[in-house]
XYZ file of C-alpha atoms in Angstrom:
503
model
C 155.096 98.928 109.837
C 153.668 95.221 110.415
C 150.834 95.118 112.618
C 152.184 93.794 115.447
C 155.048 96.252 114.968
C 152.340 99.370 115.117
C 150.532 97.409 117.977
C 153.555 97.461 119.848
C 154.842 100.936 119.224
C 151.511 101.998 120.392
C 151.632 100.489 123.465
C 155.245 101.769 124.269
C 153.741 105.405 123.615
C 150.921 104.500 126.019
C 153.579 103.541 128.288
C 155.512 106.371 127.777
C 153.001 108.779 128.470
C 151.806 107.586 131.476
C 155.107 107.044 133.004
C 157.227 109.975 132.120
C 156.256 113.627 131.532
C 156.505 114.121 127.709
C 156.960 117.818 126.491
C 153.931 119.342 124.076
C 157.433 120.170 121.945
C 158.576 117.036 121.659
C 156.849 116.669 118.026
C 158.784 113.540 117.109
C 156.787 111.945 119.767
C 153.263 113.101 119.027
C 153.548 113.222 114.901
C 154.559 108.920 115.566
C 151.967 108.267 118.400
C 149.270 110.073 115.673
C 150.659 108.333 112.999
C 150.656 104.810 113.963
C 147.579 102.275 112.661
C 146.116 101.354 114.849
C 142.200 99.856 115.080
C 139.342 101.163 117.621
C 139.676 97.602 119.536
C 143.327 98.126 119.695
C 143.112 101.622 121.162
C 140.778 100.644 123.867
C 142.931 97.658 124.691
C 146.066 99.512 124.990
C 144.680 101.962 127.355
C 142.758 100.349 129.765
C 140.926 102.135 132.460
C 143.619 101.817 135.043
C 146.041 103.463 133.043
C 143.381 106.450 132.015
C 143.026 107.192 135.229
C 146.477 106.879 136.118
C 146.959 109.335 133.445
C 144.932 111.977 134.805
C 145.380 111.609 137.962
C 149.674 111.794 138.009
C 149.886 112.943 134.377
C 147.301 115.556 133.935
C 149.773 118.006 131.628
C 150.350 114.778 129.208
C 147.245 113.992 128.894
C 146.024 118.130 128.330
C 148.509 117.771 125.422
C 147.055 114.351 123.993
C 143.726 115.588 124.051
C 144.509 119.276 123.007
C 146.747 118.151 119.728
C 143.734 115.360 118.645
C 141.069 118.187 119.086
C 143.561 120.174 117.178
C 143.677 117.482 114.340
C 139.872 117.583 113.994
C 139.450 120.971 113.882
C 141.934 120.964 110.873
C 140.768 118.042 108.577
C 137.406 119.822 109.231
C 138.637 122.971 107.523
C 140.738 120.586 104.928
C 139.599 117.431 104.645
C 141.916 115.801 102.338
C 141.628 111.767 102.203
C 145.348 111.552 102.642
C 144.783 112.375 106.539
C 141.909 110.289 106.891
C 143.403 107.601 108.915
C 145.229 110.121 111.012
C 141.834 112.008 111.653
C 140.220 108.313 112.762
C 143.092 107.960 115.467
C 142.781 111.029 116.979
C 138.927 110.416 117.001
C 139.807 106.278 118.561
C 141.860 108.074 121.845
C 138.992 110.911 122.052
C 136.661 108.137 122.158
C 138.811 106.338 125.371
C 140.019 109.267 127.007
C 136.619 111.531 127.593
C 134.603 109.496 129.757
C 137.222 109.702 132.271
C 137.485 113.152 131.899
C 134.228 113.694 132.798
C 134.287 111.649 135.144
C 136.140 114.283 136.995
C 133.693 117.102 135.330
C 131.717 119.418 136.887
C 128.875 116.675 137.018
C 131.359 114.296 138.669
C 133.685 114.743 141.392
C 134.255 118.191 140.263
C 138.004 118.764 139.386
C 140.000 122.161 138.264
C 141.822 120.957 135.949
C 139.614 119.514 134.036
C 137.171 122.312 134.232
C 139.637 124.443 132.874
C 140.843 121.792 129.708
C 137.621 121.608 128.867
C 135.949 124.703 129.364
C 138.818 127.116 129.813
C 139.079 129.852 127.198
C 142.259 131.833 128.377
C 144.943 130.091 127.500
C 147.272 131.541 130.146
C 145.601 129.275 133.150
C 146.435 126.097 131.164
C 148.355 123.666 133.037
C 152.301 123.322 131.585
C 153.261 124.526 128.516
C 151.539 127.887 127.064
C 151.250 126.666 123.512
C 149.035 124.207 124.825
C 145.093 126.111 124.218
C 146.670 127.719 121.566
C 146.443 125.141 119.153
C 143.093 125.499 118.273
C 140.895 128.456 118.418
C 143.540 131.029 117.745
C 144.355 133.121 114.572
C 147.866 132.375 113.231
C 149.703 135.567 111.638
C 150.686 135.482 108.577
C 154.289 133.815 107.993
C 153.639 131.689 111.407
C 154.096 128.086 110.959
C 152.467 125.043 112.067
C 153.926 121.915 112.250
C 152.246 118.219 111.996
C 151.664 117.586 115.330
C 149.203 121.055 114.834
C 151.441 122.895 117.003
C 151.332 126.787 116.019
C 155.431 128.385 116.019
C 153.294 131.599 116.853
C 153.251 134.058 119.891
C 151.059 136.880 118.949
C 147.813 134.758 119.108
C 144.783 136.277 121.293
C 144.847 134.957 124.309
C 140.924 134.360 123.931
C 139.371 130.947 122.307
C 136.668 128.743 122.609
C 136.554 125.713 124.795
C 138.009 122.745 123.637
C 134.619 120.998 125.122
C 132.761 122.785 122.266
C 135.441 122.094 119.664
C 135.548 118.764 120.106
C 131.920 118.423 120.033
C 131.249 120.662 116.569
C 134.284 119.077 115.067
C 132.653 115.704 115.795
C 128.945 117.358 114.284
C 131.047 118.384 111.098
C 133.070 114.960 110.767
C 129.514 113.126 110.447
C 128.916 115.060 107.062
C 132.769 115.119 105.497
C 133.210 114.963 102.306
C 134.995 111.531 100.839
C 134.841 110.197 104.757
C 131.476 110.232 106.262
C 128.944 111.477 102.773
C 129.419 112.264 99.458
C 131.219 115.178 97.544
C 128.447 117.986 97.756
C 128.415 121.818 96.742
C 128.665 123.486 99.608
C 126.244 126.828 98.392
C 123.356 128.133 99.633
C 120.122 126.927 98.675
C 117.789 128.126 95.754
C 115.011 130.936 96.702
C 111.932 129.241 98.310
C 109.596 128.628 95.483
C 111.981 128.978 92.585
C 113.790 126.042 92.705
C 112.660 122.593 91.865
C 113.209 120.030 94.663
C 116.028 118.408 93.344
C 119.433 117.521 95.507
C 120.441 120.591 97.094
C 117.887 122.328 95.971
C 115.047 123.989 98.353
C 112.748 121.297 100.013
C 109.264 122.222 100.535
C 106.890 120.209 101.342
C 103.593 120.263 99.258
C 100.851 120.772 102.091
C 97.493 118.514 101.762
C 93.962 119.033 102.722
C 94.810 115.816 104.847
C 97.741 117.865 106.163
C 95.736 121.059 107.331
C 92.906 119.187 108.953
C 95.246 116.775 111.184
C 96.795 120.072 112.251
C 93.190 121.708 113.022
C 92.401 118.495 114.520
C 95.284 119.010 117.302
C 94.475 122.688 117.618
C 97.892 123.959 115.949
C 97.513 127.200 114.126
C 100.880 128.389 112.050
C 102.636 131.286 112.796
C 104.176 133.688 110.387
C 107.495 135.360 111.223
C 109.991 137.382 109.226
C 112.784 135.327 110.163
C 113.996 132.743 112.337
C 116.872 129.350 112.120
C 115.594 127.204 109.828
C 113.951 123.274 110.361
C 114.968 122.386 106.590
C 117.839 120.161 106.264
C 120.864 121.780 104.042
C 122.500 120.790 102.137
C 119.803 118.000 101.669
C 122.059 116.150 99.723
C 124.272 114.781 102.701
C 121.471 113.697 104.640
C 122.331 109.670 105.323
C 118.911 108.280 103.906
C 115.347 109.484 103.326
C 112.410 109.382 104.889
C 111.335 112.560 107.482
C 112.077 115.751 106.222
C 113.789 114.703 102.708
C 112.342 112.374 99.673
C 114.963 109.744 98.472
C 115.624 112.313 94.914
C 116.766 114.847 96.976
C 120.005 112.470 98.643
C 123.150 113.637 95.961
C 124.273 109.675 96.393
C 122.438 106.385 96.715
C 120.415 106.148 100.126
C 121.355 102.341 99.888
C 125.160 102.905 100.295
C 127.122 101.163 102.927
C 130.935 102.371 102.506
C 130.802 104.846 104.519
C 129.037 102.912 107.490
C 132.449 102.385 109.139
C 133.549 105.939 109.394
C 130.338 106.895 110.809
C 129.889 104.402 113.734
C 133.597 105.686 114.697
C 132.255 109.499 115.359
C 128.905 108.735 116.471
C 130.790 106.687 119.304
C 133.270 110.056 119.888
C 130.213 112.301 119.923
C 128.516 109.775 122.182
C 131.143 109.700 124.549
C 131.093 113.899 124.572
C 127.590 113.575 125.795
C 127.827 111.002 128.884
C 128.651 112.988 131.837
C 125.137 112.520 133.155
C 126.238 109.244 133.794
C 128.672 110.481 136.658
C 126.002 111.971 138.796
C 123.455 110.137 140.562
C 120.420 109.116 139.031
C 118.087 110.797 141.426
C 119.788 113.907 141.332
C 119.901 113.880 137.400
C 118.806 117.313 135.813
C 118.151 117.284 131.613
C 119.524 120.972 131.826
C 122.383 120.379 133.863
C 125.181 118.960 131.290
C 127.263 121.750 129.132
C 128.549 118.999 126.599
C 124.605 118.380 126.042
C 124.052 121.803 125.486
C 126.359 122.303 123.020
C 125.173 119.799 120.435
C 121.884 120.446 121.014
C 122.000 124.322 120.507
C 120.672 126.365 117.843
C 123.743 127.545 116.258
C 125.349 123.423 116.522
C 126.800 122.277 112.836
C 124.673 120.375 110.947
C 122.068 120.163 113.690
C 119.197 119.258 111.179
C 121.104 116.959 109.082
C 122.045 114.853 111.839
C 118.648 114.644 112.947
C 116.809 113.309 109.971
C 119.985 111.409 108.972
C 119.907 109.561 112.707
C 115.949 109.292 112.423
C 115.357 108.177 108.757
C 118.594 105.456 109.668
C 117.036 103.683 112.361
C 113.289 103.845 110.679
C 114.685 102.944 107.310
C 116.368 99.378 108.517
C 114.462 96.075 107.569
C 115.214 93.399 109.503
C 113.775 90.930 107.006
C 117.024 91.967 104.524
C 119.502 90.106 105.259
C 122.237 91.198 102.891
C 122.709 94.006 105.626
C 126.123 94.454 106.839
C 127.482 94.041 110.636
C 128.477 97.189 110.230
C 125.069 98.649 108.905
C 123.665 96.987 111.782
C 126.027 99.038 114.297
C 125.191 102.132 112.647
C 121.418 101.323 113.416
C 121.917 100.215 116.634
C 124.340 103.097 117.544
C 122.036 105.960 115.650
C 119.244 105.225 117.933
C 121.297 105.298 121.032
C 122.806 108.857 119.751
C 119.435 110.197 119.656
C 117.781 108.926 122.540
C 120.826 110.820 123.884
C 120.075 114.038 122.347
C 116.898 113.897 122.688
C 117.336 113.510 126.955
C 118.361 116.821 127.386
C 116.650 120.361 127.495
C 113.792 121.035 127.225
C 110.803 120.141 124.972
C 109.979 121.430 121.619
C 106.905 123.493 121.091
C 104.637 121.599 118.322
C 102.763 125.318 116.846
C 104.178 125.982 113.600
C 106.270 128.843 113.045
C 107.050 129.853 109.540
C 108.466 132.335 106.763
C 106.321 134.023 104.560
C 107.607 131.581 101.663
C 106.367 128.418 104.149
C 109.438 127.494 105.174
C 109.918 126.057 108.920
C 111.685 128.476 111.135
C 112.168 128.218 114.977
C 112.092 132.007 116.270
C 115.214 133.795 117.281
C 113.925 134.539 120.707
C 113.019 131.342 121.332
C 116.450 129.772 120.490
C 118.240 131.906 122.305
C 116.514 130.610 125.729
C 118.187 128.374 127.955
C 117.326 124.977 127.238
C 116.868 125.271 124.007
C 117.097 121.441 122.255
C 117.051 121.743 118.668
C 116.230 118.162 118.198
C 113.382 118.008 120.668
C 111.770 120.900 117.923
C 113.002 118.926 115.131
C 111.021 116.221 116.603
C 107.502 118.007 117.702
C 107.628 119.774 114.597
C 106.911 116.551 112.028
C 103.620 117.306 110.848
C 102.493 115.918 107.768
C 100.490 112.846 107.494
C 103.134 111.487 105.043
C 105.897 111.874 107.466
C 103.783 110.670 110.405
C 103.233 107.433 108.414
C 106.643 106.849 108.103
C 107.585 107.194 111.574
C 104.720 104.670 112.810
C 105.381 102.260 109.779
C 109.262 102.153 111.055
C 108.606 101.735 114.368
C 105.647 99.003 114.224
C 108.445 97.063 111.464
C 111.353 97.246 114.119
C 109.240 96.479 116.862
C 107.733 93.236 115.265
C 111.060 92.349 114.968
C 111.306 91.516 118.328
C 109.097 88.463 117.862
C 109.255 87.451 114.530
C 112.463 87.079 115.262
C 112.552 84.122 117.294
C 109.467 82.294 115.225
C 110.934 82.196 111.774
C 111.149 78.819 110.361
C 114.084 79.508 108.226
C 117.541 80.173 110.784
C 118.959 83.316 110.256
C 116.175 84.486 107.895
C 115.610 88.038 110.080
C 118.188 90.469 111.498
C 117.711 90.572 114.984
C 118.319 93.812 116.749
C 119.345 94.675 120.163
C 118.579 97.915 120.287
C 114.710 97.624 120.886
C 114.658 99.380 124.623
C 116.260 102.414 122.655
C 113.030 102.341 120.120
C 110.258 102.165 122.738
C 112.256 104.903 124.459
C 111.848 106.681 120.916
C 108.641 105.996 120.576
C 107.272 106.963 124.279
C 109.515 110.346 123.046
C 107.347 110.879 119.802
C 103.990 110.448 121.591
C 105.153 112.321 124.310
C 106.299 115.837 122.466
C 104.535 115.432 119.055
C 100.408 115.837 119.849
C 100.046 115.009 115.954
C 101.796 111.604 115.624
C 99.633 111.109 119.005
C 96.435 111.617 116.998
C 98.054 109.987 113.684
C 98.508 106.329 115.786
C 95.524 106.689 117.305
C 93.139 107.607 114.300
C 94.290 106.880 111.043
C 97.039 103.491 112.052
C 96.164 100.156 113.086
C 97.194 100.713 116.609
C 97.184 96.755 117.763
C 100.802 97.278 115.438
C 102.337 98.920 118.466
C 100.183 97.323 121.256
C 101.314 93.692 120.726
C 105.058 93.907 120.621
C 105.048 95.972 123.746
C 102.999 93.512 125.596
C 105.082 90.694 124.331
C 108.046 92.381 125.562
C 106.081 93.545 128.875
C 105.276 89.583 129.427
C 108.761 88.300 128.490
C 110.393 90.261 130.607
C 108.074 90.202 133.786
C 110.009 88.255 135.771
C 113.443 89.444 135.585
C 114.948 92.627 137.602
C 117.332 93.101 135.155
C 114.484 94.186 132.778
C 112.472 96.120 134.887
C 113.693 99.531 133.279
C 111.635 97.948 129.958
C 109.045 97.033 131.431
C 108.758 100.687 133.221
C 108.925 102.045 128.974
C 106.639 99.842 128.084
C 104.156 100.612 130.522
C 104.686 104.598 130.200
C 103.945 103.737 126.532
C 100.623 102.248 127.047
C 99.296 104.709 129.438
C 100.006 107.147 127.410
C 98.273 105.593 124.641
C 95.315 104.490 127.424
C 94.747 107.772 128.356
C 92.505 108.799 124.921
C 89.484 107.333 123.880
C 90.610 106.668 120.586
C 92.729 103.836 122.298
C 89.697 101.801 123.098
C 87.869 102.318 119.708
C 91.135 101.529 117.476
C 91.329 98.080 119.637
C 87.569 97.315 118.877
C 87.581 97.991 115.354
C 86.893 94.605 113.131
C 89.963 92.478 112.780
C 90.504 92.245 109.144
């Protein structure tokens, strides 16, 4: 099928959908719509917002099948991902992408509607709106001789009539997609790690950090004390192998690939934008009613028990920090995934509530957030992740990444040579970072202000304070920028770091 041929049969099943009601049977229909190429421009073309809506609104039982079978899909190629259903996988995660802001638009966070409460966050299958195979899908237990077809419709009728949301499906499939094998990271042995302290750092191996006398005293320094507990979720990322580059929290001969690697850039923009549009029903309430507890979609992928919770944190982090804008043989692509990491966990980071900085460990030194503490409502696993970076060398590279992104912003545009520097877009998201870091973590706090040259940080915020002075549109950076220097202000190690000899 030619392109235009697939463009147009795409739009005809667009069409189709929104005009006529379309069985969750009728799996000639779905196993084409699922099948045809089609690119994520193309997809968001083809349904444009009026017909979204249009779909929701007069079609809700087609468009409770389109987004049950993609969820469906995921959940599968999770459990087998096989390359041949690769490109089937990235259209179901394209329509996911279109179709969930306008559900939530109608969430609970919205203007509240049933039906989509009970898509989303049903778990009986029986309240489901149209056919009864439609919930069952995903989340139930197939007997044995039952057969599913390719549209991931399941032949049986003895399934419990329990299963999880399709809200939380769609948002761990999405978690698990970032680390596939062959689509978003390398092959990797999926087995548990070596025994703290018998096991030599290598990839996959156990990662523990070798603590320094610099180490202890920045800790003492802030007051921290380390707590010893018998067990508890681990901070260390695992498989370290999969983790997108290094930096925080894993050393570039633990990755099981080449940190440097850009073919999988593509594949990983597409499900950071899926996961990204999970998380933006805040958007759909009003901004002075806005509660960082009050989103469900948050919650999920922020919770303890979320897939890969750690690996996406350090991979996200170490991604944005990593980038040089003075390389220039970085890809468009590369430079989406940057862009688009930093937005992701500004995101995650928004939610919850914040992580406590003490130290909690595991009589072997491993990092461990306690049970009880997980457990609590509120709980943001990447808000820990965050105040929990404690060693100097870690600390270093966080302020070295964000001073090198941040000069970007006016080296930029004084470069003799055109084109010479990568210019990024995404520097609102990075002070928003930043303010984040020396908000929640009292150590990188101490780090800037003590042992960095803080006038690194100080200029391109004014720069970007006085640039942007006199337009409203930029008033929200100019509000970051401000938080960012009062914090700083507010310790007397501000004042001596910007008097020490210029050198």
């Amino acid at each position: 099928m030619g392109a235009s041929a697939s463009r147009e049969k795409f739009r005809e099943s667009v069409s189709a959908l929104v005009e006529v009601d379309v069985s969750a049977d009728d799996a000639d229909f779905w196993d084409e719509l699922w099948k045809i190429p089609s690119s994520a421009e193309e997809v968001f073309e083809l349904i444009p917002p009026a017909a979204a809506r249009r779909l929701r609104d007069e079609r809700f039982e087609n468009l409770a099948t389109l987004f049950t079978q993609a969820t469906a899909q995921l959940c599968q190629i999770v459990e087998t991902p096989y390359n041949i259903y690769f490109d089937q996988a990235l259209n179901c995660v394209r329509v996911l992408t279109r179709i969930l802001p306008f559900l939530l638009e109608k969430g609970d966070l919205g203007d509240a509607d049933e039906n989509v409460e009970q898509l989303c966050w049903g778990t009986s299958a029986g309240g489901m709106p149209g056919d009864e195979k439609i919930g069952l899908m995903v989340g139930g237990n197939a007997k044995d001789g039952d057969s599913v077809d390719a549209a991931g419709t399941s032949a049986s009728k003895g399934m419990d009539d329990e299963q999880e949301p399709l809200a939380l499906l769609v948002v761990h499939a999405a978690m698990h997609m970032l680390f596939l094998p062959q689509f978003t990271c390398d092959f990797y042995e999926n087995k548990l790690d070596h025994a703290p302290g018998t096991a030599s750092s290598g990839a996959g191996g156990f990662f523990r950090r070798s603590e320094t006398k610099e180490d202890k005293e920045l800790r003492a320094e802030a007051g921290l004390h380390a707590k010893t507990v018998e067990a508890g979720i681990s901070l260390v990322p695992r498989p370290s192998s999969i983790v997108w580059a290094p930096g925080a929290g894993i050393h570039a001969s633990q990755l099981g690939y080449d940190g440097s690697t850009r073919k999988y850039d593509k594949n990983r923009i597409e499900v950071l934008r899926l996961l990204l549009s999970a998380c933006c029903d805040p958007l759909f309430s009003p901004a002075d009613e806005y509660n960082p507890l009050a989103s469900r979609w948050l919650a999920v992928a922020t919770a303890a028990d979320a897939p890969n919770a750690v690996c996406l944190f350090y991979s996200l982090l170490n991604t944005v920090l990593t980038f040089d804008p003075a390389n220039v043989g970085f890809s468009d692509s590369h430079i989406k995934l940057v862009e688009l990491s930093a937005q992701v966990l500004c995101v995650l980071l928004d939610c919850g509530l914040p992580g406590n900085p003490e130290p909690v460990q595991d009589s072997n030194g491993e990092p461990l957030v306690e049970f009880e503490t997980a457990s609590r409502g509120g709980f943001n696993i990447f808000r820990c992740l965050m105040s929990r970076i404690d060693s100097t060398e870690e600390l270093n590279f966080v302020f070295q990444g964000f001073a090198k992104l941040l000069r970007n912003v006016y080296e930029n545009q004084s470069t003799y040579l055109p084109n010479s520097s990568t210019k990024l877009e995404c520097f609102q998201e990075l002070l928003v970072l930043l303010w984040k870091f020396l908000e929640e973590n009292p150590l990188f706090m101490n780090h800037v202000l003590t042992k960095c040259n803080i006038n690194e940080l100080v200029v391109p915020i004014c720069f970007l304070m006085y640039k942007s002075r006199r337009d409203p549109a930029q008033i929200g950076l100019v509000h970051i920028c401000t938080f960012c220097l009062l914090k700083l202000s507010g310790e007397r190690s501000f004042g001596v770091g910007l008097n020490k000899p210029f050198t």
